[in-house]
mmCIF file of C-alpha atoms and ligand atoms in Angstrom:
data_model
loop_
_atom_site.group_PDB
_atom_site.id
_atom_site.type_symbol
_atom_site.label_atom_id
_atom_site.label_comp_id
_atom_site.label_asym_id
_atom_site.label_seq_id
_atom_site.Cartn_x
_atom_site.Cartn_y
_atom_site.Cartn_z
ATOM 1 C CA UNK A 22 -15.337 -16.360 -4.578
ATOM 2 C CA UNK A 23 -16.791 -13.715 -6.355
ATOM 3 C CA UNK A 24 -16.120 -13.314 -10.103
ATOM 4 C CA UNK A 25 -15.126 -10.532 -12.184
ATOM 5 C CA UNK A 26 -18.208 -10.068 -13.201
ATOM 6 C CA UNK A 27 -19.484 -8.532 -10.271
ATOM 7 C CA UNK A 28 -16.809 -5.970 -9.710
ATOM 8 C CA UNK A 29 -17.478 -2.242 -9.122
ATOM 9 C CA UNK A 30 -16.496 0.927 -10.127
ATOM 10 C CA UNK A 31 -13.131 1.682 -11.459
ATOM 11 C CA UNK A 32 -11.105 0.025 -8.799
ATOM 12 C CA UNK A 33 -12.412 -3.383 -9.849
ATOM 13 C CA UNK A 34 -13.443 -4.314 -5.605
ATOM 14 C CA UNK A 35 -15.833 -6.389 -5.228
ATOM 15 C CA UNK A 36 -19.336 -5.092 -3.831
ATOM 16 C CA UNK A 37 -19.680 -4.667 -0.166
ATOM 17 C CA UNK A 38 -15.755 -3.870 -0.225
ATOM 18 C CA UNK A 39 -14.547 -1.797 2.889
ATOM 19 C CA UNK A 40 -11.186 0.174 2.874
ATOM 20 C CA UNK A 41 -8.940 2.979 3.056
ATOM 21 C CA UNK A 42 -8.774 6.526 1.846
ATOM 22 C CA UNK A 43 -5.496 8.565 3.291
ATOM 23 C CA UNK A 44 -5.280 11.846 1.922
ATOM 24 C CA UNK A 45 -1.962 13.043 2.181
ATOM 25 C CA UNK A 46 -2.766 16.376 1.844
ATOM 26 C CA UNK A 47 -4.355 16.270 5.060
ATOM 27 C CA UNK A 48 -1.746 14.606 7.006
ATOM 28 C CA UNK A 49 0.111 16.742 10.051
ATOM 29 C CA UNK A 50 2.527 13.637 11.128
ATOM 30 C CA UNK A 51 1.352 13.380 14.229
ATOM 31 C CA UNK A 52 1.398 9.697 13.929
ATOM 32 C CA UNK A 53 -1.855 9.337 15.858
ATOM 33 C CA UNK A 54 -2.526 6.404 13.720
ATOM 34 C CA UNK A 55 0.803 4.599 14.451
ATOM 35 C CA UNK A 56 0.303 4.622 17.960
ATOM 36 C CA UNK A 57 -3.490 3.689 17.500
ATOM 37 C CA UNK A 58 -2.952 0.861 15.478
ATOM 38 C CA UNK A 59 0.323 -0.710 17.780
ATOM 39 C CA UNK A 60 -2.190 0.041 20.877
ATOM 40 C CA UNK A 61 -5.156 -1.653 19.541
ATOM 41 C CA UNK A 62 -3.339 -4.877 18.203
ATOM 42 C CA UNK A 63 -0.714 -4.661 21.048
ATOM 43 C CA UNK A 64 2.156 -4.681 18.685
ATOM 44 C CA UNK A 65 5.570 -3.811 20.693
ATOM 45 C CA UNK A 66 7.678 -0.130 19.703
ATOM 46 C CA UNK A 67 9.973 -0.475 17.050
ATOM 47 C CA UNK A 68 13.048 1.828 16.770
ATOM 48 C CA UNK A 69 13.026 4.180 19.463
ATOM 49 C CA UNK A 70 15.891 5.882 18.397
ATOM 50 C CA UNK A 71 16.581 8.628 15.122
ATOM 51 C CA UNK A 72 16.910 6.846 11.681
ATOM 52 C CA UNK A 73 19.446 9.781 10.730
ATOM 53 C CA UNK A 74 17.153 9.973 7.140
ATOM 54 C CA UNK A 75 14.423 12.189 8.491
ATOM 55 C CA UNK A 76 12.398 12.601 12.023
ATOM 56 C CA UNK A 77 10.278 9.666 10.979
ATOM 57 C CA UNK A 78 11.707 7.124 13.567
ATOM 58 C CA UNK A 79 9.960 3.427 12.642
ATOM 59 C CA UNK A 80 11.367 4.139 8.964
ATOM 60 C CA UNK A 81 8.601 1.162 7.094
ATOM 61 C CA UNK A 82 5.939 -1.086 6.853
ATOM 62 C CA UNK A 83 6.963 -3.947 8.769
ATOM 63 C CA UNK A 84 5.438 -6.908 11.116
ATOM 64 C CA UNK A 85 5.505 -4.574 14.282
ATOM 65 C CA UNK A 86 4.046 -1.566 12.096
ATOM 66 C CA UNK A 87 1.056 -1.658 10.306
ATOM 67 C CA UNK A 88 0.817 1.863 9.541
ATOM 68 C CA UNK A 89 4.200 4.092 8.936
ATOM 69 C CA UNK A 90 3.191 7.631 8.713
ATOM 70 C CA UNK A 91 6.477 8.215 6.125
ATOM 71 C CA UNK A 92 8.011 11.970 6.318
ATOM 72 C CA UNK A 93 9.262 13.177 2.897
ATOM 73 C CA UNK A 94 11.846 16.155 2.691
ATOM 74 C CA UNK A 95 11.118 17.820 -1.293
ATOM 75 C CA UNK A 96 14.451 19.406 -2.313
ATOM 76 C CA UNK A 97 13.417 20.873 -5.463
ATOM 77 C CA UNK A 98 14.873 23.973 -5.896
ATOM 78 C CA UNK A 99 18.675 24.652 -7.754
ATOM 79 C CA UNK A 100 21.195 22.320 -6.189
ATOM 80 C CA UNK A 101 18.681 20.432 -4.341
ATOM 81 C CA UNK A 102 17.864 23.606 -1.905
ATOM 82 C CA UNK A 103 14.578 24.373 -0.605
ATOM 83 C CA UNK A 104 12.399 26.307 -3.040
ATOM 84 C CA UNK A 105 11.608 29.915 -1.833
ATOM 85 C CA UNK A 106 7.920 29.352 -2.420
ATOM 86 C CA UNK A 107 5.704 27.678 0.167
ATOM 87 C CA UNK A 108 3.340 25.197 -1.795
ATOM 88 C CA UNK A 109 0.140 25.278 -0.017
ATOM 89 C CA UNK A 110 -1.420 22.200 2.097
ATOM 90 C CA UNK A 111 1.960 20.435 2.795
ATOM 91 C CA UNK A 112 5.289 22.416 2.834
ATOM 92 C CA UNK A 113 8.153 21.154 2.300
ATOM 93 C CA UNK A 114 7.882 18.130 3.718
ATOM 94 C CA UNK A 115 5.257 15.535 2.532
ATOM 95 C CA UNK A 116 3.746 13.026 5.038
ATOM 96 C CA UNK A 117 1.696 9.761 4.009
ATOM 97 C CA UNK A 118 0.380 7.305 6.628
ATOM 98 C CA UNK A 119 1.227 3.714 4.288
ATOM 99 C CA UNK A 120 -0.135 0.808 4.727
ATOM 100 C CA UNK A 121 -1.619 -2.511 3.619
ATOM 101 C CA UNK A 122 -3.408 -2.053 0.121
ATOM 102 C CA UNK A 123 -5.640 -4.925 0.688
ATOM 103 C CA UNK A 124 -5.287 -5.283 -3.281
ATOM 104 C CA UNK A 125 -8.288 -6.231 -5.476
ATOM 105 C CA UNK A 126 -5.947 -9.497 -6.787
ATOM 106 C CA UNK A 127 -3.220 -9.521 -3.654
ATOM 107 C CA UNK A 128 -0.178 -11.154 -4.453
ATOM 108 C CA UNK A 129 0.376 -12.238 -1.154
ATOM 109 C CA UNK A 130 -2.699 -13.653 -1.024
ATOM 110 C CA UNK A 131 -2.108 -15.920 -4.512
ATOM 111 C CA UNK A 132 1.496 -17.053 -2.987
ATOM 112 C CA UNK A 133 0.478 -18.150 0.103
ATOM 113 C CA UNK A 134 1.001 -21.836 0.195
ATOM 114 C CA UNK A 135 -0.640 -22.985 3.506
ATOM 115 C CA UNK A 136 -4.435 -20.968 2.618
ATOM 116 C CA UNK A 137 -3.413 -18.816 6.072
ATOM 117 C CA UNK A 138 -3.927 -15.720 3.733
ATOM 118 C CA UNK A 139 -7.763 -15.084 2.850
ATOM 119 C CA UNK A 140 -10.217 -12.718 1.476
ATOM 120 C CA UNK A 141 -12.882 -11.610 3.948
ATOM 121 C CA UNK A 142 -16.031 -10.119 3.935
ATOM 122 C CA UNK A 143 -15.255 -7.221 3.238
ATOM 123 C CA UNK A 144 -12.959 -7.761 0.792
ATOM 124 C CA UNK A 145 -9.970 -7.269 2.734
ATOM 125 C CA UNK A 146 -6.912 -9.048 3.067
ATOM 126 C CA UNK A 147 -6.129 -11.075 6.525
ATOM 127 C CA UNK A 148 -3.199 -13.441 7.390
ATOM 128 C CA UNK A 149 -4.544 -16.216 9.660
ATOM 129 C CA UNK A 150 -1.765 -16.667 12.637
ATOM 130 C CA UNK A 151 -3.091 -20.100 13.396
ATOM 131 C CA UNK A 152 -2.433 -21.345 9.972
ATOM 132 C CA UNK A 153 0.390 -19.524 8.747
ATOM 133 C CA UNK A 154 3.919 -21.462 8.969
ATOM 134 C CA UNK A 155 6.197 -18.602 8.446
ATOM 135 C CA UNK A 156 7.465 -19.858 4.896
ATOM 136 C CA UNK A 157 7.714 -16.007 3.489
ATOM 137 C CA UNK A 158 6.550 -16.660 0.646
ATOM 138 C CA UNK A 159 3.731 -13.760 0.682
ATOM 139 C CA UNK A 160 6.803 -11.206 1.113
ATOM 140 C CA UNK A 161 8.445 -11.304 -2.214
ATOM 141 C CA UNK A 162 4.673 -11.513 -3.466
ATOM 142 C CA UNK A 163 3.664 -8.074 -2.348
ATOM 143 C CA UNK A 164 4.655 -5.216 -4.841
ATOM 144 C CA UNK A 165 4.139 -2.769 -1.867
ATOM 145 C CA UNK A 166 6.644 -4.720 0.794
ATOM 146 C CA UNK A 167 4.021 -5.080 3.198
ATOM 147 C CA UNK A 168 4.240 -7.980 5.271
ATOM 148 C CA UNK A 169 7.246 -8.979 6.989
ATOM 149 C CA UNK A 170 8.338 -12.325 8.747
ATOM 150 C CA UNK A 171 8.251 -11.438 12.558
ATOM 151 C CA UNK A 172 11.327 -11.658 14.770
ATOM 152 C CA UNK A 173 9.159 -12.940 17.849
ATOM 153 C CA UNK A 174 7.236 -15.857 16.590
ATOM 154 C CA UNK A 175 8.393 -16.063 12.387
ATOM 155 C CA UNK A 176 5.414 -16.004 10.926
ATOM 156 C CA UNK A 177 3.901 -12.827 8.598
ATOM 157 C CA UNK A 178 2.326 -9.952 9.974
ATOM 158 C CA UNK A 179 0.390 -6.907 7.922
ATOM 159 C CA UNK A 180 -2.281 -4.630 8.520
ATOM 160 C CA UNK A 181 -6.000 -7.032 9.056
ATOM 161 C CA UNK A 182 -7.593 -3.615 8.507
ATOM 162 C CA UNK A 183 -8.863 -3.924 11.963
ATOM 163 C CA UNK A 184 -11.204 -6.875 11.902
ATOM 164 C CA UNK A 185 -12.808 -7.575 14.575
ATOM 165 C CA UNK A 186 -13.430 -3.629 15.102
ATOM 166 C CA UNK A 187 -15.081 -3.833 11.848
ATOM 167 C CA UNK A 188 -16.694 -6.987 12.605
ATOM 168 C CA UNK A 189 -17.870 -5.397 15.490
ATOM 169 C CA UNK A 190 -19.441 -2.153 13.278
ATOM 170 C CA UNK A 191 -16.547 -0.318 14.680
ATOM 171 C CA UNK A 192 -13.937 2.081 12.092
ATOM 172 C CA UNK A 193 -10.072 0.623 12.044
ATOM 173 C CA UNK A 194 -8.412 2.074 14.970
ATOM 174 C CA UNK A 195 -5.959 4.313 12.547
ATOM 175 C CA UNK A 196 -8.845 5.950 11.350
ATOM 176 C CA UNK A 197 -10.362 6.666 14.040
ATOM 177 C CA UNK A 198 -7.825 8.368 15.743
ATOM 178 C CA UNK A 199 -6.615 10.748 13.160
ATOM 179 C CA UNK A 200 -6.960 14.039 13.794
ATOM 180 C CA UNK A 201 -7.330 15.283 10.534
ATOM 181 C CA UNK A 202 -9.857 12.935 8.760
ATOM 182 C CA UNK A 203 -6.284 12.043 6.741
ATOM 183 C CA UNK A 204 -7.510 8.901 6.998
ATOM 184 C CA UNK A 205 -11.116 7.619 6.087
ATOM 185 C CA UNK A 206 -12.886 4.778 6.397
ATOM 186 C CA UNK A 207 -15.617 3.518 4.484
ATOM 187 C CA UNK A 208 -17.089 1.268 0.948
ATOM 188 C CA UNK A 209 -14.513 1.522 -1.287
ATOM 189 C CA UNK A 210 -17.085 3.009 -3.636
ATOM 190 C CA UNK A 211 -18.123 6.114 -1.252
ATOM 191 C CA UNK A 212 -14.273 6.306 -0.378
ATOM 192 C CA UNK A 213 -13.233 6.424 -4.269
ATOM 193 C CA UNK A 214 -16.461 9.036 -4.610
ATOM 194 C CA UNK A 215 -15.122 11.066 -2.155
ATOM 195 C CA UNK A 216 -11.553 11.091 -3.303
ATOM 196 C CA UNK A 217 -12.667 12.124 -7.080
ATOM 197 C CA UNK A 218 -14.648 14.852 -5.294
ATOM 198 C CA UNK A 219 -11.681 16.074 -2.717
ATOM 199 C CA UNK A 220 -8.831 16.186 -6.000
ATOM 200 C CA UNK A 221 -11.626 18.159 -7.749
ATOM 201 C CA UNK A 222 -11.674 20.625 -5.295
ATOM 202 C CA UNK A 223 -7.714 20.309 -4.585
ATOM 203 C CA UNK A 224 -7.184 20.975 -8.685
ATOM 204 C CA UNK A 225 -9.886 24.009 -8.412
ATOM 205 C CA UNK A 226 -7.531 25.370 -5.363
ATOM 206 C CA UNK A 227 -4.509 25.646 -7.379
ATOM 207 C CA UNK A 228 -2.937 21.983 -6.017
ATOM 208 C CA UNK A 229 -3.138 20.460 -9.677
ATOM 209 C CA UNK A 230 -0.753 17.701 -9.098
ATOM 210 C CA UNK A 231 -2.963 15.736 -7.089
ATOM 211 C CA UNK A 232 -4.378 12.738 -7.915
ATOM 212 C CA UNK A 233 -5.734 9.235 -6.968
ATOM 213 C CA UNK A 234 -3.406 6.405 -6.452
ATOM 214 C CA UNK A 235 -5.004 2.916 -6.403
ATOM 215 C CA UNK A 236 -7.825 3.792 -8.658
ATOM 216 C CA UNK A 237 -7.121 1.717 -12.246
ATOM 217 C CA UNK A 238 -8.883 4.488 -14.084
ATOM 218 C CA UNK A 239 -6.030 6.521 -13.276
ATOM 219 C CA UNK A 240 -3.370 4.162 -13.784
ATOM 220 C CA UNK A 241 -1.010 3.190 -10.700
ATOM 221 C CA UNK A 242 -2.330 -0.013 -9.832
ATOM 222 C CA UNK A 243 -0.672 -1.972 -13.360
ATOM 223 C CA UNK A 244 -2.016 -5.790 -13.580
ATOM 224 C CA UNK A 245 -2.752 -5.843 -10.101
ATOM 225 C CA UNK A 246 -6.550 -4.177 -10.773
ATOM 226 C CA UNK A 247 -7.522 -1.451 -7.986
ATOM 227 C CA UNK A 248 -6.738 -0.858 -3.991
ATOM 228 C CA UNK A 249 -9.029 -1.299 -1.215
ATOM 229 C CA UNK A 250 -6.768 1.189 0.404
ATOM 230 C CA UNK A 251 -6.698 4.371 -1.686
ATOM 231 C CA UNK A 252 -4.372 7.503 -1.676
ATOM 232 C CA UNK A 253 -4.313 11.360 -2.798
ATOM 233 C CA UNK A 254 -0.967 12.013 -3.542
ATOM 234 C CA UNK A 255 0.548 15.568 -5.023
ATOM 235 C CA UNK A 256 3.650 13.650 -6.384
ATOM 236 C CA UNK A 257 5.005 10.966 -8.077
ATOM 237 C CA UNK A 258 4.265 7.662 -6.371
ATOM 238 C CA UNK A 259 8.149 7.058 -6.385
ATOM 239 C CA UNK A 260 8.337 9.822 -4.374
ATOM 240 C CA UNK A 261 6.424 7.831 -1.431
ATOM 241 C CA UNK A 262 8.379 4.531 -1.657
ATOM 242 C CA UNK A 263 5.324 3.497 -3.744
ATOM 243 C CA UNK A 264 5.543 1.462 -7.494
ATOM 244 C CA UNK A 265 4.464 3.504 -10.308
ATOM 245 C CA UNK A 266 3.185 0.403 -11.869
ATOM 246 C CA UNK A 267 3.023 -2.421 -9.253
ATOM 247 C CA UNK A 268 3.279 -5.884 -10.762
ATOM 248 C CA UNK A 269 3.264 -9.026 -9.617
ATOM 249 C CA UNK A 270 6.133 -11.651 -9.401
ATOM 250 C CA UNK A 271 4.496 -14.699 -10.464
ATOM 251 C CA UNK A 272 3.353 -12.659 -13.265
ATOM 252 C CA UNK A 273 6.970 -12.683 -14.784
ATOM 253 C CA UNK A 274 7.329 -16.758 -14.567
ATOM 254 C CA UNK A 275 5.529 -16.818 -18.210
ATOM 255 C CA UNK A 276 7.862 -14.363 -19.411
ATOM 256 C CA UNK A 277 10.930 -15.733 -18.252
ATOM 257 C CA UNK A 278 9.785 -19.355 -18.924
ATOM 258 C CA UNK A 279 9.230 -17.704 -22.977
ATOM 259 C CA UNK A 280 12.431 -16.033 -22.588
ATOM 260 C CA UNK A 281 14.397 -18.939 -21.326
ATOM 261 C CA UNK A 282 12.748 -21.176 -23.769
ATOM 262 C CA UNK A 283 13.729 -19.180 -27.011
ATOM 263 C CA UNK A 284 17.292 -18.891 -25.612
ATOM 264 C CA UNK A 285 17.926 -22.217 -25.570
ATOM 265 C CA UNK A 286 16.271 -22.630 -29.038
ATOM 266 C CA UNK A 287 19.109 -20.353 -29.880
ATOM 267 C CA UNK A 288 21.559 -22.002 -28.028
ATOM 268 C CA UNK A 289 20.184 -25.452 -30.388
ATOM 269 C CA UNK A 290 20.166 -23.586 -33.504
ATOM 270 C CA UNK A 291 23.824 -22.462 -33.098
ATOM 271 C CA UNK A 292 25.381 -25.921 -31.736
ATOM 272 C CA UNK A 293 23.718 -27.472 -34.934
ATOM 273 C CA UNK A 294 25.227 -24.860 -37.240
ATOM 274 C CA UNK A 295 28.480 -25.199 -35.830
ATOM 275 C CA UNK A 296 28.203 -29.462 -36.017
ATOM 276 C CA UNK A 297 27.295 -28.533 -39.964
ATOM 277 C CA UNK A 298 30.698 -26.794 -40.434
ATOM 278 C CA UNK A 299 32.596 -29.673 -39.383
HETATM 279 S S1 SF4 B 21 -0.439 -4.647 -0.288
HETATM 280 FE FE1 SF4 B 21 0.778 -6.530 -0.248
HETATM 281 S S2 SF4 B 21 0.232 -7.486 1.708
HETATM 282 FE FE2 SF4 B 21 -1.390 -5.975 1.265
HETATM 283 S S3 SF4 B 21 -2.964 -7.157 0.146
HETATM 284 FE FE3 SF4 B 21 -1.627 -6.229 -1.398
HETATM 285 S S4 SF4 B 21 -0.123 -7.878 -1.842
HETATM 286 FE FE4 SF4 B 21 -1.100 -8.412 0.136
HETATM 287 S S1 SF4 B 22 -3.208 10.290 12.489
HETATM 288 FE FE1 SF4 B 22 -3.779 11.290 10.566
HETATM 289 S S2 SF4 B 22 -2.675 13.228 10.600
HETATM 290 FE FE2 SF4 B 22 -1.748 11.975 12.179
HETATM 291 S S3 SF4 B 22 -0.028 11.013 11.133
HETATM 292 FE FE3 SF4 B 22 -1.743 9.584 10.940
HETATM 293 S S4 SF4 B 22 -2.684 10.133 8.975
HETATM 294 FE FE4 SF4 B 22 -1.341 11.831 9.536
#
């Protein structure tokens, strides 16, 4: 295990960290990258069928889908109608290709009882299906709702960020079958380089609400340090289905512990009062 020490760069990975970078700016919704990914690990089709919210059809994240490329209707204008101007790069409707985070400090990873969850190589974040025993308890771990109990055989599935193509020298399948260079694959350093660079240039061409999500310097990632899987997003994360400030659930037991303990130091304090008056 490598120690906080040697982390890099404002996303806290460790060195020799491989991830993500989706630029959502970039993203047609072709869903290239869906397909990809479910052909590659020969996951099964999910819903087939319209969700009735929006022509997105798988809807999440779940243990069949390891990418969802989300489609996102904006109704800004006066009584949530379209506005009349076209913003450029995405119009009305904003697409984002989720997926794992493969977090520096990944709850799921700290929850896992059985070890099946580790940290590889490359500093991403693999369930082992030999060793996991299907307890669930990484899914309530994850702020992101990422891996899901599976239907066929019960035990949690996520994105392994492609790892044997990467063990192999190869790019995750996602990435390399996007059309648009939406998504990029690379060190987490060059990636995070790259995205400064590419929000730069987005800001200098009039798109000023875009920024970096998963980077700590720019807040977004809370107490859970940086991403391995970054984002340029042109609204609020909420916007995306993603947490503004991501936290992690076993990092509320030593609140609630403190704020169970001082209520029933309360709870004392009055029953003695009351014995007093009698
Ligand atoms: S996004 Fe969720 S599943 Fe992925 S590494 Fe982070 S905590 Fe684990
Ligand atoms: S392949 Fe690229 S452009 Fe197509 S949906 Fe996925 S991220 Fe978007």
């Amino acid at each position: 295990m490598l120690s906080d020490v040697q982390l890099i760069g404002t996303t806290g990975s460790r060195p020799g960290a491989m991830g993500f970078l989706t630029d959502t700016t970039l993203c047609i919704g072709c869903k290239a990258c869906e397909v990809a990914c479910k052909q590659w690990n020969q996951l099964p089709m999910d819903n087939f069928g319209w969700t009735g919210h929006s022509y997105d059809h798988t809807g999440d994240l779940g243990a069949t889908t390891w990418r969802h490329v989300a489609f996102i209707e904006r109704l800004d204008g006066a009584d949530g109608q379209r506005v009349d101007v076209m913003p450029p790069f995405q119009s009305h409707w904003l697409m984002m290709s989720d997926v794992c985070k493969h977090c520096v400090r990944a709850g799921c990873l700290e929850a896992c009882p059985t070890g099946a969850i580790i940290r590889t190589e490359f500093d991403t974040v693999v369930i082992q299906q030999e060793i996991c025993n299907g307890c669930g308890y990484c899914v309530p771990a994850c702020p992101f709702g990422v891996p899901e109990l599976s239907l066929f055989d019960g035990k949690a599935h996520k994105c392994t960020l492609c790892y044997d193509r990467v063990t192999a020298g190869l790019e995750p399948a996602c990435a390399k079958a996007c059309p648009t260079d939406s998504i990029q694959f690379g060190p987490v350093e060059h990636l995070l380089e790259r995205a400064r660079q590419r929000v730069a240039d987005l800001h200098a061409r009039g798109v000023t609400s875009a920024y970096i999500y998963g980077d700590r310097a720019v807040g977004g990632t809370h107490g859970i340090d940086g991403l391995n899987a970054l984002f340029i997003l042109t609204a609020e994360p909420e916007v995306y289905n993603l947490p503004a400030a991501p936290e992690l659930p076993q990092d509320k037991v030593g609140r609630a512990f403190l704020s169970t303990l001082g209520a029933a130091l309360a709870l004392g304090v009055a029953a003695v009062a009351a014995l007093r008056r009698l």
